[in-house]
JSON list of C-alpha atoms and ligand atoms in Angstrom, two decimals:
[
{"chain": "A", "resi": 516, "resn": "MET", "atom": "CA", "xyz": [154.20, 109.76, 255.33]},
{"chain": "A", "resi": 517, "resn": "ARG", "atom": "CA", "xyz": [153.29, 106.33, 256.35]},
{"chain": "A", "resi": 518, "resn": "LEU", "atom": "CA", "xyz": [152.83, 106.11, 260.19]},
{"chain": "A", "resi": 519, "resn": "LYS", "atom": "CA", "xyz": [154.21, 103.18, 262.20]},
{"chain": "A", "resi": 520, "resn": "LYS", "atom": "CA", "xyz": [151.79, 101.42, 264.38]},
{"chain": "A", "resi": 521, "resn": "LEU", "atom": "CA", "xyz": [152.85, 103.31, 267.55]},
{"chain": "A", "resi": 522, "resn": "GLU", "atom": "CA", "xyz": [152.77, 106.62, 265.89]},
{"chain": "A", "resi": 523, "resn": "ARG", "atom": "CA", "xyz": [149.34, 105.90, 264.53]},
{"chain": "A", "resi": 524, "resn": "GLU", "atom": "CA", "xyz": [148.23, 105.10, 268.01]},
{"chain": "A", "resi": 525, "resn": "GLN", "atom": "CA", "xyz": [149.70, 108.40, 269.27]},
{"chain": "A", "resi": 526, "resn": "VAL", "atom": "CA", "xyz": [147.72, 110.28, 266.50]},
{"chain": "A", "resi": 527, "resn": "ARG", "atom": "CA", "xyz": [144.54, 108.32, 267.40]},
{"chain": "A", "resi": 528, "resn": "MET", "atom": "CA", "xyz": [144.70, 109.41, 271.03]},
{"chain": "A", "resi": 529, "resn": "LYS", "atom": "CA", "xyz": [145.42, 113.08, 270.42]},
{"chain": "A", "resi": 530, "resn": "TYR", "atom": "CA", "xyz": [141.89, 113.84, 271.44]},
{"chain": "A", "resi": 531, "resn": "GLY", "atom": "CA", "xyz": [141.16, 110.80, 273.57]},
{"chain": "A", "resi": 532, "resn": "GLY", "atom": "CA", "xyz": [140.21, 108.53, 270.61]},
{"chain": "A", "resi": 533, "resn": "ARG", "atom": "CA", "xyz": [137.64, 111.06, 269.18]},
{"chain": "A", "resi": 534, "resn": "CYS", "atom": "CA", "xyz": [137.53, 112.84, 265.77]},
{"chain": "A", "resi": 535, "resn": "THR", "atom": "CA", "xyz": [139.51, 116.14, 265.93]},
{"chain": "A", "resi": 536, "resn": "TYR", "atom": "CA", "xyz": [136.72, 117.89, 264.19]},
{"chain": "A", "resi": 537, "resn": "CYS", "atom": "CA", "xyz": [133.24, 116.46, 265.04]},
{"chain": "A", "resi": 538, "resn": "GLY", "atom": "CA", "xyz": [134.23, 114.70, 268.22]},
{"chain": "A", "resi": 539, "resn": "ILE", "atom": "CA", "xyz": [132.62, 111.26, 267.40]},
{"chain": "A", "resi": 540, "resn": "GLU", "atom": "CA", "xyz": [134.35, 108.32, 269.02]},
{"chain": "A", "resi": 541, "resn": "LEU", "atom": "CA", "xyz": [136.66, 106.78, 266.40]},
{"chain": "A", "resi": 542, "resn": "GLY", "atom": "CA", "xyz": [136.06, 103.20, 265.53]},
{"chain": "A", "resi": 543, "resn": "GLY", "atom": "CA", "xyz": [138.46, 100.84, 264.01]},
{"chain": "A", "resi": 544, "resn": "ARG", "atom": "CA", "xyz": [138.52, 102.80, 260.69]},
{"chain": "A", "resi": 545, "resn": "TRP", "atom": "CA", "xyz": [139.64, 106.28, 260.98]},
{"chain": "A", "resi": 546, "resn": "HIS", "atom": "CA", "xyz": [141.96, 108.50, 259.07]},
{"chain": "A", "resi": 547, "resn": "ALA", "atom": "CA", "xyz": [145.13, 110.48, 259.98]},
{"chain": "A", "resi": 548, "resn": "ASP", "atom": "CA", "xyz": [144.18, 113.96, 258.51]},
{"chain": "A", "resi": 549, "resn": "HIS", "atom": "CA", "xyz": [146.70, 116.70, 257.70]},
{"chain": "A", "resi": 550, "resn": "LEU", "atom": "CA", "xyz": [145.45, 119.66, 259.60]},
{"chain": "A", "resi": 551, "resn": "GLU", "atom": "CA", "xyz": [147.55, 121.97, 257.21]},
{"chain": "A", "resi": 552, "resn": "PRO", "atom": "CA", "xyz": [146.88, 120.09, 253.91]},
{"chain": "A", "resi": 553, "resn": "VAL", "atom": "CA", "xyz": [149.72, 118.52, 251.88]},
{"chain": "A", "resi": 554, "resn": "THR", "atom": "CA", "xyz": [147.70, 119.01, 248.66]},
{"chain": "A", "resi": 555, "resn": "ARG", "atom": "CA", "xyz": [148.70, 116.34, 246.28]},
{"chain": "A", "resi": 556, "resn": "GLU", "atom": "CA", "xyz": [149.18, 116.92, 242.51]},
{"chain": "A", "resi": 557, "resn": "LEU", "atom": "CA", "xyz": [146.59, 115.19, 240.38]},
{"chain": "A", "resi": 558, "resn": "ILE", "atom": "CA", "xyz": [147.82, 112.94, 237.55]},
{"chain": "A", "resi": 559, "resn": "PRO", "atom": "CA", "xyz": [145.35, 111.97, 234.75]},
{"chain": "A", "resi": 560, "resn": "LYS", "atom": "CA", "xyz": [145.38, 108.34, 234.10]},
{"chain": "A", "resi": 561, "resn": "GLN", "atom": "CA", "xyz": [143.45, 106.41, 231.49]},
{"chain": "A", "resi": 562, "resn": "ASN", "atom": "CA", "xyz": [141.40, 103.44, 232.61]},
{"chain": "A", "resi": 563, "resn": "ALA", "atom": "CA", "xyz": [141.46, 100.11, 230.59]},
{"chain": "A", "resi": 564, "resn": "ASN", "atom": "CA", "xyz": [137.92, 101.03, 229.36]},
{"chain": "A", "resi": 565, "resn": "GLY", "atom": "CA", "xyz": [139.07, 104.33, 227.99]},
{"chain": "A", "resi": 566, "resn": "THR", "atom": "CA", "xyz": [137.60, 106.61, 230.73]},
{"chain": "A", "resi": 567, "resn": "TRP", "atom": "CA", "xyz": [139.88, 108.83, 232.74]},
{"chain": "A", "resi": 568, "resn": "ARG", "atom": "CA", "xyz": [140.57, 109.29, 236.42]},
{"chain": "A", "resi": 569, "resn": "LEU", "atom": "CA", "xyz": [142.83, 111.57, 238.60]},
{"chain": "A", "resi": 570, "resn": "ASP", "atom": "CA", "xyz": [145.40, 109.75, 240.77]},
{"chain": "A", "resi": 571, "resn": "ALA", "atom": "CA", "xyz": [147.00, 111.52, 243.67]},
{"chain": "A", "resi": 572, "resn": "GLY", "atom": "CA", "xyz": [150.64, 112.22, 243.01]},
{"chain": "A", "resi": 573, "resn": "LYS", "atom": "CA", "xyz": [153.44, 113.87, 244.96]},
{"chain": "A", "resi": 574, "resn": "PRO", "atom": "CA", "xyz": [152.50, 116.26, 247.79]},
{"chain": "A", "resi": 575, "resn": "LEU", "atom": "CA", "xyz": [152.74, 119.89, 246.76]},
{"chain": "A", "resi": 576, "resn": "ARG", "atom": "CA", "xyz": [153.46, 120.90, 250.36]},
{"chain": "A", "resi": 577, "resn": "PRO", "atom": "CA", "xyz": [155.56, 118.06, 251.77]},
{"chain": "A", "resi": 578, "resn": "GLU", "atom": "CA", "xyz": [156.59, 120.31, 254.70]},
{"chain": "A", "resi": 579, "resn": "ASN", "atom": "CA", "xyz": [153.10, 119.63, 256.15]},
{"chain": "A", "resi": 580, "resn": "ASP", "atom": "CA", "xyz": [153.64, 115.89, 256.09]},
{"chain": "A", "resi": 581, "resn": "HIS", "atom": "CA", "xyz": [154.71, 115.24, 259.72]},
{"chain": "A", "resi": 582, "resn": "ILE", "atom": "CA", "xyz": [153.16, 113.65, 262.70]},
{"chain": "A", "resi": 583, "resn": "GLY", "atom": "CA", "xyz": [152.68, 116.88, 264.54]},
{"chain": "A", "resi": 584, "resn": "ASN", "atom": "CA", "xyz": [150.33, 118.06, 261.68]},
{"chain": "A", "resi": 585, "resn": "MET", "atom": "CA", "xyz": [148.34, 114.72, 261.72]},
{"chain": "A", "resi": 586, "resn": "MET", "atom": "CA", "xyz": [145.04, 114.71, 263.33]},
{"chain": "A", "resi": 587, "resn": "PRO", "atom": "CA", "xyz": [142.73, 111.77, 264.02]},
{"chain": "A", "resi": 588, "resn": "ALA", "atom": "CA", "xyz": [139.50, 112.19, 261.96]},
{"chain": "A", "resi": 589, "resn": "CYS", "atom": "CA", "xyz": [136.51, 110.08, 261.17]},
{"chain": "A", "resi": 590, "resn": "ALA", "atom": "CA", "xyz": [136.27, 109.20, 257.55]},
{"chain": "A", "resi": 591, "resn": "PRO", "atom": "CA", "xyz": [133.38, 111.63, 256.76]},
{"chain": "A", "resi": 592, "resn": "CYS", "atom": "CA", "xyz": [135.27, 114.53, 258.24]},
{"chain": "A", "resi": 593, "resn": "ASN", "atom": "CA", "xyz": [138.46, 113.66, 256.52]},
{"chain": "A", "resi": 594, "resn": "ILE", "atom": "CA", "xyz": [136.76, 113.24, 253.12]},
{"chain": "A", "resi": 595, "resn": "SER", "atom": "CA", "xyz": [134.72, 116.39, 253.57]},
{"chain": "A", "resi": 596, "resn": "LYS", "atom": "CA", "xyz": [137.78, 118.45, 254.52]},
{"chain": "A", "resi": 597, "resn": "GLY", "atom": "CA", "xyz": [139.84, 117.09, 251.61]},
{"chain": "A", "resi": 598, "resn": "SER", "atom": "CA", "xyz": [142.70, 119.53, 250.92]},
{"chain": "A", "resi": 599, "resn": "GLN", "atom": "CA", "xyz": [140.85, 122.60, 252.32]},
{"chain": "A", "resi": 600, "resn": "SER", "atom": "CA", "xyz": [142.40, 124.63, 255.09]},
{"chain": "A", "resi": 601, "resn": "LEU", "atom": "CA", "xyz": [140.59, 124.59, 258.44]},
{"chain": "A", "resi": 602, "resn": "GLU", "atom": "CA", "xyz": [139.01, 128.06, 257.84]},
{"chain": "A", "resi": 603, "resn": "VAL", "atom": "CA", "xyz": [137.85, 127.37, 254.28]},
{"chain": "A", "resi": 604, "resn": "TRP", "atom": "CA", "xyz": [136.31, 124.11, 255.41]},
{"chain": "A", "resi": 605, "resn": "ARG", "atom": "CA", "xyz": [134.65, 125.85, 258.32]},
{"chain": "A", "resi": 606, "resn": "THR", "atom": "CA", "xyz": [133.00, 128.43, 255.90]},
{"chain": "A", "resi": 607, "resn": "TRP", "atom": "CA", "xyz": [132.10, 125.55, 253.53]},
{"chain": "A", "resi": 608, "resn": "ILE", "atom": "CA", "xyz": [130.32, 123.54, 256.31]},
{"chain": "A", "resi": 609, "resn": "ALA", "atom": "CA", "xyz": [128.50, 126.65, 257.44]},
{"chain": "A", "resi": 610, "resn": "ARG", "atom": "CA", "xyz": [127.10, 126.99, 254.00]},
{"chain": "A", "resi": 611, "resn": "HIS", "atom": "CA", "xyz": [125.59, 123.51, 253.99]},
{"chain": "A", "resi": 612, "resn": "VAL", "atom": "CA", "xyz": [122.37, 124.80, 255.37]},
{"chain": "A", "resi": 613, "resn": "ASN", "atom": "CA", "xyz": [121.94, 127.24, 252.52]},
{"chain": "A", "resi": 614, "resn": "SER", "atom": "CA", "xyz": [122.58, 124.41, 250.14]},
{"chain": "A", "resi": 615, "resn": "LEU", "atom": "CA", "xyz": [120.00, 122.21, 251.84]},
{"chain": "A", "resi": 616, "resn": "ASN", "atom": "CA", "xyz": [117.46, 125.03, 251.57]},
{"chain": "A", "resi": 617, "resn": "LEU", "atom": "CA", "xyz": [118.13, 125.60, 247.93]},
{"chain": "A", "resi": 618, "resn": "TYR", "atom": "CA", "xyz": [118.48, 122.05, 246.63]},
{"chain": "A", "resi": 619, "resn": "HIS", "atom": "CA", "xyz": [116.95, 119.61, 249.02]},
{"chain": "A", "resi": 620, "resn": "PRO", "atom": "CA", "xyz": [113.19, 119.42, 248.99]},
{"chain": "A", "resi": 621, "resn": "ILE", "atom": "CA", "xyz": [113.14, 116.61, 251.71]},
{"chain": "A", "resi": 622, "resn": "TYR", "atom": "CA", "xyz": [115.20, 118.89, 253.98]},
{"chain": "A", "resi": 623, "resn": "ARG", "atom": "CA", "xyz": [112.66, 121.80, 253.39]},
{"chain": "A", "resi": 624, "resn": "LEU", "atom": "CA", "xyz": [109.75, 119.45, 254.13]},
{"chain": "A", "resi": 625, "resn": "ALA", "atom": "CA", "xyz": [111.40, 118.19, 257.40]},
{"chain": "A", "resi": 626, "resn": "LYS", "atom": "CA", "xyz": [112.03, 121.81, 258.40]},
{"chain": "A", "resi": 627, "resn": "ALA", "atom": "CA", "xyz": [108.41, 122.77, 257.66]},
{"chain": "A", "resi": 628, "resn": "TYR", "atom": "CA", "xyz": [107.11, 120.08, 259.92]},
{"chain": "A", "resi": 629, "resn": "GLY", "atom": "CA", "xyz": [109.47, 121.15, 262.73]},
{"chain": "A", "resi": 630, "resn": "LEU", "atom": "CA", "xyz": [111.61, 118.05, 262.42]},
{"chain": "A", "resi": 631, "resn": "VAL", "atom": "CA", "xyz": [114.74, 120.16, 261.69]},
{"chain": "A", "resi": 632, "resn": "VAL", "atom": "CA", "xyz": [115.51, 123.40, 263.39]},
{"chain": "A", "resi": 633, "resn": "GLU", "atom": "CA", "xyz": [118.12, 125.75, 262.09]},
{"chain": "A", "resi": 634, "resn": "THR", "atom": "CA", "xyz": [120.14, 127.35, 264.78]},
{"chain": "A", "resi": 635, "resn": "ALA", "atom": "CA", "xyz": [122.73, 129.44, 262.90]},
{"chain": "A", "resi": 636, "resn": "ALA", "atom": "CA", "xyz": [125.23, 128.11, 265.35]},
{"chain": "A", "resi": 637, "resn": "PRO", "atom": "CA", "xyz": [128.83, 128.82, 264.43]},
{"chain": "A", "resi": 638, "resn": "VAL", "atom": "CA", "xyz": [130.94, 125.85, 263.27]},
{"chain": "A", "resi": 639, "resn": "VAL", "atom": "CA", "xyz": [133.08, 124.86, 266.13]},
{"chain": "A", "resi": 640, "resn": "PHE", "atom": "CA", "xyz": [135.43, 121.90, 265.96]},
{"chain": "A", "resi": 641, "resn": "TYR", "atom": "CA", "xyz": [135.76, 119.45, 268.63]},
{"chain": "A", "resi": 642, "resn": "PHE", "atom": "CA", "xyz": [139.36, 120.23, 269.28]},
{"chain": "A", "resi": 643, "resn": "GLU", "atom": "CA", "xyz": [138.45, 123.85, 269.94]},
{"chain": "A", "resi": 644, "resn": "THR", "atom": "CA", "xyz": [136.14, 122.75, 272.80]},
{"chain": "A", "resi": 645, "resn": "VAL", "atom": "CA", "xyz": [138.66, 120.57, 274.76]},
{"chain": "A", "resi": 646, "resn": "THR", "atom": "CA", "xyz": [141.80, 121.30, 276.68]},
{"chain": "A", "resi": 647, "resn": "LEU", "atom": "CA", "xyz": [144.38, 118.72, 276.85]},
{"chain": "B", "resi": 204, "resn": "ZN", "atom": "ZN1", "xyz": [134.51, 113.66, 262.31]}
]
C-alpha cells in the first residue's frame, strides 16, 4: 500500500524516528518495511539489450500490507531483511560472523590484530529493547 504523508510520518515515529531493527536515527531516506513480509511474485522481463531481470509483481500475502505491519527501517536493514521473516533474518544475521571468518581475509586480519572482537552476542533488534 502506498502511505499517505501523515501515515508515513506515523510509521516513521513508531520508534521515535529510529530504525525498528538496528536503532539508528532515520534520516530523510528510510523505508517502510513490512514486519511480516508481503513477498511479491517475481516476473521475468527482458531488457532492451536482451538480458533479463526480475520485476516485483503482486504481493503473495496481501493481508500483510497494512499500516500496523509497517515498520520504519533504515535502507540497509530493509534491504538485508528483504522478504525474510524476523526470525529467519535474525538467524541469517547471526551467521554473518561465520561468513566473515570463512570468506573475508581483511576481516580475519583485523581480528588477528585485535581490531575486531567477536562477542557471540545474540541478535537483538532495537524494538525489542524499548518500551513504548
Ligand atoms: Zn537499521
